[in-house]
Amino acid sequence: MPKFKHYDFNQSSMVVINYQDQLQSGTFEHAIHYLIHNKLDLSIFNDLYSNDESGRPAYDPAILLSIILFAYSKGITSSREIQWCCETNVIFKALSCDTVPHWTTIAKFVSRYPKNMTELFEQVLLICHEEGLLGNELFAIDGCKMRSNAAKEW
């Protein structure tokens, strides 16, 4: 009869993870982290919170933006799935500093602040322009259908 190494699924293991090390330079998640924490002005969200003297501490908009943008880049748009990713995926854990915002918090953040999101998008475009990432030749918005009256030759 063959011998196999002993294994036991009912055992505990402690794994040490430095979340900063998970955001490796040159990756998209590192770019999101750097952009949000170093380049964007997130003070536009400060007036929206009124929990200075009472109330529960809120999630930092930088954390919520980081996980939402990374999730959207991966095609994940469900706030419940984003919450699940924050519980199970090490990159989401790194971006959220091992916090797990409830799915309703994520959904409310996305839907409550469209004006602020527009301002952030403008900041991102200006930063991309400063860094030379925009070619200034073509600007396209996905899903936007426009009527055209031009022939191919033109």
PDB file of N, CA and C in Angstrom, residues 2-103:
ATOM      1  N   PRO A   2       0.602   2.243  -0.868  1.00  0.00           N
ATOM      2  CA  PRO A   2       1.462   3.428  -0.969  1.00  0.00           C
ATOM      3  C   PRO A   2       1.347   4.318   0.271  1.00  0.00           C
ATOM      4  N   LYS A   3       2.423   5.041   0.516  1.00  0.00           N
ATOM      5  CA  LYS A   3       2.447   5.994   1.627  1.00  0.00           C
ATOM      6  C   LYS A   3       2.235   7.399   1.078  1.00  0.00           C
ATOM      7  N   PHE A   4       1.424   8.167   1.784  1.00  0.00           N
ATOM      8  CA  PHE A   4       1.187   9.559   1.420  1.00  0.00           C
ATOM      9  C   PHE A   4       1.490  10.428   2.621  1.00  0.00           C
ATOM     10  N   LYS A   5       1.883  11.664   2.349  1.00  0.00           N
ATOM     11  CA  LYS A   5       2.120  12.610   3.430  1.00  0.00           C
ATOM     12  C   LYS A   5       0.801  12.874   4.145  1.00  0.00           C
ATOM     13  N   HIS A   6       0.888  13.056   5.447  1.00  0.00           N
ATOM     14  CA  HIS A   6      -0.296  13.337   6.255  1.00  0.00           C
ATOM     15  C   HIS A   6      -0.779  14.770   5.992  1.00  0.00           C
ATOM     16  N   TYR A   7      -2.068  14.944   5.906  1.00  0.00           N
ATOM     17  CA  TYR A   7      -2.649  16.275   5.777  1.00  0.00           C
ATOM     18  C   TYR A   7      -3.899  16.344   6.628  1.00  0.00           C
ATOM     19  N   ASP A   8      -4.236  17.571   7.025  1.00  0.00           N
ATOM     20  CA  ASP A   8      -5.382  17.780   7.889  1.00  0.00           C
ATOM     21  C   ASP A   8      -6.025  19.114   7.519  1.00  0.00           C
ATOM     22  N   PHE A   9      -7.255  19.069   7.038  1.00  0.00           N
ATOM     23  CA  PHE A   9      -7.946  20.294   6.657  1.00  0.00           C
ATOM     24  C   PHE A   9      -8.389  21.100   7.876  1.00  0.00           C
ATOM     25  N   ASN A  10      -8.404  20.478   9.027  1.00  0.00           N
ATOM     26  CA  ASN A  10      -8.854  21.134  10.247  1.00  0.00           C
ATOM     27  C   ASN A  10      -7.656  21.685  11.023  1.00  0.00           C
ATOM     28  N   GLN A  11      -6.878  22.543  10.386  1.00  0.00           N
ATOM     29  CA  GLN A  11      -5.721  23.141  11.047  1.00  0.00           C
ATOM     30  C   GLN A  11      -5.692  24.635  10.773  1.00  0.00           C
ATOM     31  N   SER A  12      -5.074  25.357  11.665  1.00  0.00           N
ATOM     32  CA  SER A  12      -4.984  26.813  11.525  1.00  0.00           C
ATOM     33  C   SER A  12      -3.602  27.195  11.026  1.00  0.00           C
ATOM     34  N   SER A  13      -3.561  28.300  10.306  1.00  0.00           N
ATOM     35  CA  SER A  13      -2.294  28.797   9.800  1.00  0.00           C
ATOM     36  C   SER A  13      -2.345  30.315   9.828  1.00  0.00           C
ATOM     37  N   MET A  14      -1.272  30.936  10.258  1.00  0.00           N
ATOM     38  CA  MET A  14      -1.206  32.396  10.252  1.00  0.00           C
ATOM     39  C   MET A  14      -0.265  32.817   9.136  1.00  0.00           C
ATOM     40  N   VAL A  15      -0.757  33.701   8.294  1.00  0.00           N
ATOM     41  CA  VAL A  15       0.034  34.190   7.172  1.00  0.00           C
ATOM     42  C   VAL A  15       0.198  35.701   7.338  1.00  0.00           C
ATOM     43  N   VAL A  16       1.418  36.163   7.288  1.00  0.00           N
ATOM     44  CA  VAL A  16       1.691  37.592   7.420  1.00  0.00           C
ATOM     45  C   VAL A  16       1.717  38.208   6.024  1.00  0.00           C
ATOM     46  N   ILE A  17       0.897  39.234   5.828  1.00  0.00           N
ATOM     47  CA  ILE A  17       0.820  39.901   4.532  1.00  0.00           C
ATOM     48  C   ILE A  17       1.006  41.398   4.757  1.00  0.00           C
ATOM     49  N   ASN A  18       1.970  41.978   4.056  1.00  0.00           N
ATOM     50  CA  ASN A  18       2.126  43.419   4.052  1.00  0.00           C
ATOM     51  C   ASN A  18       1.364  43.923   2.826  1.00  0.00           C
ATOM     52  N   TYR A  19       0.288  44.644   3.079  1.00  0.00           N
ATOM     53  CA  TYR A  19      -0.575  45.055   1.968  1.00  0.00           C
ATOM     54  C   TYR A  19       0.122  46.034   1.023  1.00  0.00           C
ATOM     55  N   GLN A  20       1.017  46.841   1.536  1.00  0.00           N
ATOM     56  CA  GLN A  20       1.752  47.769   0.669  1.00  0.00           C
ATOM     57  C   GLN A  20       2.593  46.999  -0.356  1.00  0.00           C
ATOM     58  N   ASP A  21       3.140  45.850   0.058  1.00  0.00           N
ATOM     59  CA  ASP A  21       3.940  45.028  -0.858  1.00  0.00           C
ATOM     60  C   ASP A  21       3.091  44.407  -1.971  1.00  0.00           C
ATOM     61  N   GLN A  22       1.797  44.292  -1.761  1.00  0.00           N
ATOM     62  CA  GLN A  22       0.914  43.702  -2.767  1.00  0.00           C
ATOM     63  C   GLN A  22       0.660  44.658  -3.929  1.00  0.00           C
ATOM     64  N   LEU A  23       0.847  45.950  -3.664  1.00  0.00           N
ATOM     65  CA  LEU A  23       0.633  46.968  -4.703  1.00  0.00           C
ATOM     66  C   LEU A  23       1.964  47.249  -5.387  1.00  0.00           C
ATOM     67  N   GLN A  24       2.378  46.341  -6.231  1.00  0.00           N
ATOM     68  CA  GLN A  24       3.689  46.409  -6.863  1.00  0.00           C
ATOM     69  C   GLN A  24       3.734  47.493  -7.938  1.00  0.00           C
ATOM     70  N   SER A  25       4.859  48.181  -7.974  1.00  0.00           N
ATOM     71  CA  SER A  25       5.070  49.253  -8.934  1.00  0.00           C
ATOM     72  C   SER A  25       4.897  48.740 -10.365  1.00  0.00           C
ATOM     73  N   GLY A  26       4.233  49.528 -11.183  1.00  0.00           N
ATOM     74  CA  GLY A  26       4.023  49.156 -12.580  1.00  0.00           C
ATOM     75  C   GLY A  26       2.703  48.467 -12.832  1.00  0.00           C
ATOM     76  N   THR A  27       1.957  48.156 -11.773  1.00  0.00           N
ATOM     77  CA  THR A  27       0.663  47.504 -11.950  1.00  0.00           C
ATOM     78  C   THR A  27      -0.448  48.539 -11.936  1.00  0.00           C
ATOM     79  N   PHE A  28      -1.598  48.157 -12.453  1.00  0.00           N
ATOM     80  CA  PHE A  28      -2.729  49.068 -12.497  1.00  0.00           C
ATOM     81  C   PHE A  28      -3.194  49.434 -11.091  1.00  0.00           C
ATOM     82  N   GLU A  29      -3.207  48.455 -10.194  1.00  0.00           N
ATOM     83  CA  GLU A  29      -3.649  48.736  -8.828  1.00  0.00           C
ATOM     84  C   GLU A  29      -2.709  49.718  -8.119  1.00  0.00           C
ATOM     85  N   HIS A  30      -1.414  49.652  -8.435  1.00  0.00           N
ATOM     86  CA  HIS A  30      -0.473  50.619  -7.868  1.00  0.00           C
ATOM     87  C   HIS A  30      -0.752  52.002  -8.435  1.00  0.00           C
ATOM     88  N   ALA A  31      -1.049  52.076  -9.710  1.00  0.00           N
ATOM     89  CA  ALA A  31      -1.361  53.368 -10.342  1.00  0.00           C
ATOM     90  C   ALA A  31      -2.613  53.986  -9.713  1.00  0.00           C
ATOM     91  N   ILE A  32      -3.644  53.177  -9.482  1.00  0.00           N
ATOM     92  CA  ILE A  32      -4.866  53.674  -8.837  1.00  0.00           C
ATOM     93  C   ILE A  32      -4.535  54.196  -7.440  1.00  0.00           C
ATOM     94  N   HIS A  33      -3.801  53.400  -6.687  1.00  0.00           N
ATOM     95  CA  HIS A  33      -3.434  53.778  -5.325  1.00  0.00           C
ATOM     96  C   HIS A  33      -2.642  55.096  -5.318  1.00  0.00           C
ATOM     97  N   TYR A  34      -1.653  55.198  -6.179  1.00  0.00           N
ATOM     98  CA  TYR A  34      -0.823  56.403  -6.242  1.00  0.00           C
ATOM     99  C   TYR A  34      -1.650  57.620  -6.654  1.00  0.00           C
ATOM    100  N   LEU A  35      -2.462  57.459  -7.683  1.00  0.00           N
ATOM    101  CA  LEU A  35      -3.273  58.563  -8.194  1.00  0.00           C
ATOM    102  C   LEU A  35      -4.223  59.083  -7.122  1.00  0.00           C
ATOM    103  N   ILE A  36      -4.924  58.189  -6.460  1.00  0.00           N
ATOM    104  CA  ILE A  36      -5.927  58.605  -5.478  1.00  0.00           C
ATOM    105  C   ILE A  36      -5.284  59.208  -4.235  1.00  0.00           C
ATOM    106  N   HIS A  37      -4.199  58.613  -3.763  1.00  0.00           N
ATOM    107  CA  HIS A  37      -3.616  59.071  -2.506  1.00  0.00           C
ATOM    108  C   HIS A  37      -2.602  60.205  -2.670  1.00  0.00           C
ATOM    109  N   ASN A  38      -2.105  60.439  -3.877  1.00  0.00           N
ATOM    110  CA  ASN A  38      -1.075  61.456  -4.054  1.00  0.00           C
ATOM    111  C   ASN A  38      -1.417  62.582  -5.024  1.00  0.00           C
ATOM    112  N   LYS A  39      -2.319  62.363  -5.944  1.00  0.00           N
ATOM    113  CA  LYS A  39      -2.563  63.358  -6.987  1.00  0.00           C
ATOM    114  C   LYS A  39      -3.946  64.009  -6.921  1.00  0.00           C
ATOM    115  N   LEU A  40      -4.963  63.246  -6.558  1.00  0.00           N
ATOM    116  CA  LEU A  40      -6.327  63.780  -6.601  1.00  0.00           C
ATOM    117  C   LEU A  40      -6.646  64.584  -5.353  1.00  0.00           C
ATOM    118  N   ASP A  41      -7.443  65.625  -5.530  1.00  0.00           N
ATOM    119  CA  ASP A  41      -7.927  66.434  -4.415  1.00  0.00           C
ATOM    120  C   ASP A  41      -9.275  65.870  -3.986  1.00  0.00           C
ATOM    121  N   LEU A  42      -9.277  65.114  -2.899  1.00  0.00           N
ATOM    122  CA  LEU A  42     -10.500  64.476  -2.421  1.00  0.00           C
ATOM    123  C   LEU A  42     -11.232  65.322  -1.394  1.00  0.00           C
ATOM    124  N   SER A  43     -10.789  66.559  -1.208  1.00  0.00           N
ATOM    125  CA  SER A  43     -11.459  67.430  -0.241  1.00  0.00           C
ATOM    126  C   SER A  43     -12.879  67.779  -0.697  1.00  0.00           C
ATOM    127  N   ILE A  44     -13.201  67.515  -1.944  1.00  0.00           N
ATOM    128  CA  ILE A  44     -14.556  67.782  -2.439  1.00  0.00           C
ATOM    129  C   ILE A  44     -15.586  66.911  -1.733  1.00  0.00           C
ATOM    130  N   PHE A  45     -15.152  65.844  -1.070  1.00  0.00           N
ATOM    131  CA  PHE A  45     -16.063  64.974  -0.344  1.00  0.00           C
ATOM    132  C   PHE A  45     -16.248  65.408   1.112  1.00  0.00           C
ATOM    133  N   ASN A  46     -15.367  66.247   1.637  1.00  0.00           N
ATOM    134  CA  ASN A  46     -15.392  66.573   3.064  1.00  0.00           C
ATOM    135  C   ASN A  46     -16.700  67.216   3.522  1.00  0.00           C
ATOM    136  N   ASP A  47     -17.274  68.084   2.707  1.00  0.00           N
ATOM    137  CA  ASP A  47     -18.506  68.765   3.099  1.00  0.00           C
ATOM    138  C   ASP A  47     -19.709  67.828   3.114  1.00  0.00           C
ATOM    139  N   LEU A  48     -19.574  66.667   2.519  1.00  0.00           N
ATOM    140  CA  LEU A  48     -20.691  65.733   2.439  1.00  0.00           C
ATOM    141  C   LEU A  48     -20.852  64.896   3.708  1.00  0.00           C
ATOM    142  N   TYR A  49     -19.867  64.941   4.574  1.00  0.00           N
ATOM    143  CA  TYR A  49     -19.913  64.170   5.815  1.00  0.00           C
ATOM    144  C   TYR A  49     -20.145  65.128   6.979  1.00  0.00           C
ATOM    145  N   SER A  50     -21.073  64.781   7.851  1.00  0.00           N
ATOM    146  CA  SER A  50     -21.369  65.632   9.011  1.00  0.00           C
ATOM    147  C   SER A  50     -21.266  64.817  10.299  1.00  0.00           C
ATOM    148  N   ASN A  51     -20.168  64.115  10.453  1.00  0.00           N
ATOM    149  CA  ASN A  51     -19.986  63.282  11.644  1.00  0.00           C
ATOM    150  C   ASN A  51     -18.800  63.759  12.483  1.00  0.00           C
ATOM    151  N   ASP A  52     -18.564  65.067  12.481  1.00  0.00           N
ATOM    152  CA  ASP A  52     -17.428  65.616  13.231  1.00  0.00           C
ATOM    153  C   ASP A  52     -17.551  65.352  14.732  1.00  0.00           C
ATOM    154  N   GLU A  53     -18.708  65.678  15.290  1.00  0.00           N
ATOM    155  CA  GLU A  53     -18.872  65.585  16.738  1.00  0.00           C
ATOM    156  C   GLU A  53     -19.670  64.369  17.174  1.00  0.00           C
ATOM    157  N   SER A  54     -20.509  63.872  16.336  1.00  0.00           N
ATOM    158  CA  SER A  54     -21.290  62.688  16.685  1.00  0.00           C
ATOM    159  C   SER A  54     -21.436  61.812  15.453  1.00  0.00           C
ATOM    160  N   GLY A  55     -21.801  60.609  15.695  1.00  0.00           N
ATOM    161  CA  GLY A  55     -21.971  59.686  14.583  1.00  0.00           C
ATOM    162  C   GLY A  55     -20.791  58.758  14.435  1.00  0.00           C
ATOM    163  N   ARG A  56     -21.001  57.770  13.659  1.00  0.00           N
ATOM    164  CA  ARG A  56     -20.003  56.734  13.429  1.00  0.00           C
ATOM    165  C   ARG A  56     -18.947  57.220  12.438  1.00  0.00           C
ATOM    166  N   PRO A  57     -17.682  56.824  12.623  1.00  0.00           N
ATOM    167  CA  PRO A  57     -16.668  57.193  11.624  1.00  0.00           C
ATOM    168  C   PRO A  57     -17.015  56.589  10.249  1.00  0.00           C
ATOM    169  N   ALA A  58     -16.791  57.363   9.212  1.00  0.00           N
ATOM    170  CA  ALA A  58     -17.107  56.927   7.850  1.00  0.00           C
ATOM    171  C   ALA A  58     -15.866  56.341   7.186  1.00  0.00           C
ATOM    172  N   TYR A  59     -16.095  55.581   6.135  1.00  0.00           N
ATOM    173  CA  TYR A  59     -14.976  55.105   5.324  1.00  0.00           C
ATOM    174  C   TYR A  59     -14.384  56.283   4.572  1.00  0.00           C
ATOM    175  N   ASP A  60     -13.080  56.319   4.481  1.00  0.00           N
ATOM    176  CA  ASP A  60     -12.384  57.363   3.747  1.00  0.00           C
ATOM    177  C   ASP A  60     -12.746  57.249   2.264  1.00  0.00           C
ATOM    178  N   PRO A  61     -13.145  58.353   1.624  1.00  0.00           N
ATOM    179  CA  PRO A  61     -13.465  58.298   0.197  1.00  0.00           C
ATOM    180  C   PRO A  61     -12.317  57.744  -0.649  1.00  0.00           C
ATOM    181  N   ALA A  62     -11.071  57.938  -0.217  1.00  0.00           N
ATOM    182  CA  ALA A  62      -9.924  57.401  -0.959  1.00  0.00           C
ATOM    183  C   ALA A  62      -9.980  55.879  -1.002  1.00  0.00           C
ATOM    184  N   ILE A  63     -10.366  55.256   0.096  1.00  0.00           N
ATOM    185  CA  ILE A  63     -10.474  53.797   0.149  1.00  0.00           C
ATOM    186  C   ILE A  63     -11.603  53.323  -0.761  1.00  0.00           C
ATOM    187  N   LEU A  64     -12.755  53.970  -0.634  1.00  0.00           N
ATOM    188  CA  LEU A  64     -13.899  53.563  -1.461  1.00  0.00           C
ATOM    189  C   LEU A  64     -13.607  53.751  -2.947  1.00  0.00           C
ATOM    190  N   LEU A  65     -13.003  54.879  -3.306  1.00  0.00           N
ATOM    191  CA  LEU A  65     -12.660  55.110  -4.714  1.00  0.00           C
ATOM    192  C   LEU A  65     -11.670  54.078  -5.231  1.00  0.00           C
ATOM    193  N   SER A  66     -10.696  53.736  -4.406  1.00  0.00           N
ATOM    194  CA  SER A  66      -9.690  52.755  -4.826  1.00  0.00           C
ATOM    195  C   SER A  66     -10.323  51.419  -5.177  1.00  0.00           C
ATOM    196  N   ILE A  67     -11.165  50.916  -4.285  1.00  0.00           N
ATOM    197  CA  ILE A  67     -11.737  49.592  -4.546  1.00  0.00           C
ATOM    198  C   ILE A  67     -12.770  49.637  -5.662  1.00  0.00           C
ATOM    199  N   ILE A  68     -13.509  50.730  -5.755  1.00  0.00           N
ATOM    200  CA  ILE A  68     -14.529  50.829  -6.808  1.00  0.00           C
ATOM    201  C   ILE A  68     -13.872  50.927  -8.180  1.00  0.00           C
ATOM    202  N   LEU A  69     -12.870  51.773  -8.317  1.00  0.00           N
ATOM    203  CA  LEU A  69     -12.191  51.909  -9.617  1.00  0.00           C
ATOM    204  C   LEU A  69     -11.495  50.617 -10.021  1.00  0.00           C
ATOM    205  N   PHE A  70     -10.857  49.954  -9.066  1.00  0.00           N
ATOM    206  CA  PHE A  70     -10.191  48.689  -9.395  1.00  0.00           C
ATOM    207  C   PHE A  70     -11.223  47.634  -9.791  1.00  0.00           C
ATOM    208  N   ALA A  71     -12.332  47.587  -9.068  1.00  0.00           N
ATOM    209  CA  ALA A  71     -13.384  46.618  -9.399  1.00  0.00           C
ATOM    210  C   ALA A  71     -13.941  46.886 -10.794  1.00  0.00           C
ATOM    211  N   TYR A  72     -14.229  48.156 -11.089  1.00  0.00           N
ATOM    212  CA  TYR A  72     -14.754  48.500 -12.414  1.00  0.00           C
ATOM    213  C   TYR A  72     -13.757  48.141 -13.508  1.00  0.00           C
ATOM    214  N   SER A  73     -12.464  48.306 -13.240  1.00  0.00           N
ATOM    215  CA  SER A  73     -11.460  47.964 -14.249  1.00  0.00           C
ATOM    216  C   SER A  73     -11.433  46.471 -14.533  1.00  0.00           C
ATOM    217  N   LYS A  74     -11.893  45.676 -13.576  1.00  0.00           N
ATOM    218  CA  LYS A  74     -11.952  44.219 -13.738  1.00  0.00           C
ATOM    219  C   LYS A  74     -13.324  43.750 -14.204  1.00  0.00           C
ATOM    220  N   GLY A  75     -14.211  44.692 -14.506  1.00  0.00           N
ATOM    221  CA  GLY A  75     -15.549  44.334 -14.973  1.00  0.00           C
ATOM    222  C   GLY A  75     -16.510  43.984 -13.857  1.00  0.00           C
ATOM    223  N   ILE A  76     -16.154  44.301 -12.624  1.00  0.00           N
ATOM    224  CA  ILE A  76     -17.019  44.010 -11.475  1.00  0.00           C
ATOM    225  C   ILE A  76     -17.780  45.281 -11.141  1.00  0.00           C
ATOM    226  N   THR A  77     -19.094  45.276 -11.362  1.00  0.00           N
ATOM    227  CA  THR A  77     -19.892  46.459 -11.097  1.00  0.00           C
ATOM    228  C   THR A  77     -20.896  46.250  -9.971  1.00  0.00           C
ATOM    229  N   SER A  78     -21.080  45.039  -9.548  1.00  0.00           N
ATOM    230  CA  SER A  78     -22.015  44.742  -8.465  1.00  0.00           C
ATOM    231  C   SER A  78     -21.386  45.110  -7.125  1.00  0.00           C
ATOM    232  N   SER A  79     -22.102  45.922  -6.338  1.00  0.00           N
ATOM    233  CA  SER A  79     -21.559  46.326  -5.039  1.00  0.00           C
ATOM    234  C   SER A  79     -21.452  45.132  -4.090  1.00  0.00           C
ATOM    235  N   ARG A  80     -22.324  44.147  -4.230  1.00  0.00           N
ATOM    236  CA  ARG A  80     -22.218  42.936  -3.407  1.00  0.00           C
ATOM    237  C   ARG A  80     -20.955  42.154  -3.768  1.00  0.00           C
ATOM    238  N   GLU A  81     -20.656  42.090  -5.047  1.00  0.00           N
ATOM    239  CA  GLU A  81     -19.452  41.379  -5.470  1.00  0.00           C
ATOM    240  C   GLU A  81     -18.188  42.132  -5.061  1.00  0.00           C
ATOM    241  N   ILE A  82     -18.247  43.467  -5.067  1.00  0.00           N
ATOM    242  CA  ILE A  82     -17.107  44.256  -4.612  1.00  0.00           C
ATOM    243  C   ILE A  82     -16.857  43.991  -3.128  1.00  0.00           C
ATOM    244  N   GLN A  83     -17.931  43.919  -2.342  1.00  0.00           N
ATOM    245  CA  GLN A  83     -17.779  43.597  -0.923  1.00  0.00           C
ATOM    246  C   GLN A  83     -17.141  42.215  -0.764  1.00  0.00           C
ATOM    247  N   TRP A  84     -17.602  41.251  -1.530  1.00  0.00           N
ATOM    248  CA  TRP A  84     -17.047  39.896  -1.457  1.00  0.00           C
ATOM    249  C   TRP A  84     -15.567  39.899  -1.829  1.00  0.00           C
ATOM    250  N   CYS A  85     -15.194  40.679  -2.840  1.00  0.00           N
ATOM    251  CA  CYS A  85     -13.784  40.776  -3.237  1.00  0.00           C
ATOM    252  C   CYS A  85     -12.941  41.363  -2.109  1.00  0.00           C
ATOM    253  N   CYS A  86     -13.480  42.345  -1.387  1.00  0.00           N
ATOM    254  CA  CYS A  86     -12.746  42.932  -0.260  1.00  0.00           C
ATOM    255  C   CYS A  86     -12.536  41.916   0.861  1.00  0.00           C
ATOM    256  N   GLU A  87     -13.384  40.906   0.917  1.00  0.00           N
ATOM    257  CA  GLU A  87     -13.246  39.864   1.929  1.00  0.00           C
ATOM    258  C   GLU A  87     -12.268  38.779   1.503  1.00  0.00           C
ATOM    259  N   THR A  88     -12.112  38.558   0.193  1.00  0.00           N
ATOM    260  CA  THR A  88     -11.392  37.370  -0.267  1.00  0.00           C
ATOM    261  C   THR A  88     -10.162  37.636  -1.126  1.00  0.00           C
ATOM    262  N   ASN A  89     -10.097  38.759  -1.828  1.00  0.00           N
ATOM    263  CA  ASN A  89      -9.018  39.014  -2.777  1.00  0.00           C
ATOM    264  C   ASN A  89      -7.941  39.880  -2.130  1.00  0.00           C
ATOM    265  N   VAL A  90      -6.699  39.453  -2.223  1.00  0.00           N
ATOM    266  CA  VAL A  90      -5.615  40.146  -1.528  1.00  0.00           C
ATOM    267  C   VAL A  90      -5.356  41.542  -2.103  1.00  0.00           C
ATOM    268  N   ILE A  91      -5.573  41.755  -3.382  1.00  0.00           N
ATOM    269  CA  ILE A  91      -5.377  43.092  -3.964  1.00  0.00           C
ATOM    270  C   ILE A  91      -6.459  44.044  -3.447  1.00  0.00           C
ATOM    271  N   PHE A  92      -7.694  43.581  -3.395  1.00  0.00           N
ATOM    272  CA  PHE A  92      -8.757  44.409  -2.826  1.00  0.00           C
ATOM    273  C   PHE A  92      -8.480  44.689  -1.353  1.00  0.00           C
ATOM    274  N   LYS A  93      -7.982  43.689  -0.634  1.00  0.00           N
ATOM    275  CA  LYS A  93      -7.621  43.893   0.774  1.00  0.00           C
ATOM    276  C   LYS A  93      -6.524  44.947   0.895  1.00  0.00           C
ATOM    277  N   ALA A  94      -5.564  44.924  -0.017  1.00  0.00           N
ATOM    278  CA  ALA A  94      -4.483  45.906   0.017  1.00  0.00           C
ATOM    279  C   ALA A  94      -5.017  47.304  -0.284  1.00  0.00           C
ATOM    280  N   LEU A  95      -5.872  47.429  -1.280  1.00  0.00           N
ATOM    281  CA  LEU A  95      -6.427  48.731  -1.638  1.00  0.00           C
ATOM    282  C   LEU A  95      -7.348  49.286  -0.559  1.00  0.00           C
ATOM    283  N   SER A  96      -8.017  48.394   0.175  1.00  0.00           N
ATOM    284  CA  SER A  96      -8.954  48.836   1.203  1.00  0.00           C
ATOM    285  C   SER A  96      -8.350  48.812   2.599  1.00  0.00           C
ATOM    286  N   CYS A  97      -7.046  48.528   2.688  1.00  0.00           N
ATOM    287  CA  CYS A  97      -6.359  48.423   3.988  1.00  0.00           C
ATOM    288  C   CYS A  97      -7.068  47.421   4.889  1.00  0.00           C
ATOM    289  N   ASP A  98      -7.503  46.330   4.302  1.00  0.00           N
ATOM    290  CA  ASP A  98      -8.162  45.221   5.001  1.00  0.00           C
ATOM    291  C   ASP A  98      -9.460  45.634   5.691  1.00  0.00           C
ATOM    292  N   THR A  99     -10.145  46.617   5.106  1.00  0.00           N
ATOM    293  CA  THR A  99     -11.486  46.939   5.580  1.00  0.00           C
ATOM    294  C   THR A  99     -12.468  46.332   4.596  1.00  0.00           C
ATOM    295  N   VAL A 100     -13.678  46.089   5.059  1.00  0.00           N
ATOM    296  CA  VAL A 100     -14.704  45.513   4.188  1.00  0.00           C
ATOM    297  C   VAL A 100     -15.949  46.381   4.273  1.00  0.00           C
ATOM    298  N   PRO A 101     -16.049  47.391   3.403  1.00  0.00           N
ATOM    299  CA  PRO A 101     -17.264  48.203   3.396  1.00  0.00           C
ATOM    300  C   PRO A 101     -18.468  47.358   2.990  1.00  0.00           C
ATOM    301  N   HIS A 102     -19.577  47.591   3.659  1.00  0.00           N
ATOM    302  CA  HIS A 102     -20.801  46.875   3.315  1.00  0.00           C
ATOM    303  C   HIS A 102     -21.234  47.267   1.914  1.00  0.00           C
ATOM    304  N   TRP A 103     -21.926  46.367   1.235  1.00  0.00           N
ATOM    305  CA  TRP A 103     -22.309  46.635  -0.150  1.00  0.00           C
ATOM    306  C   TRP A 103     -23.199  47.863  -0.263  1.00  0.00           C
TER     307      TRP A 103
END
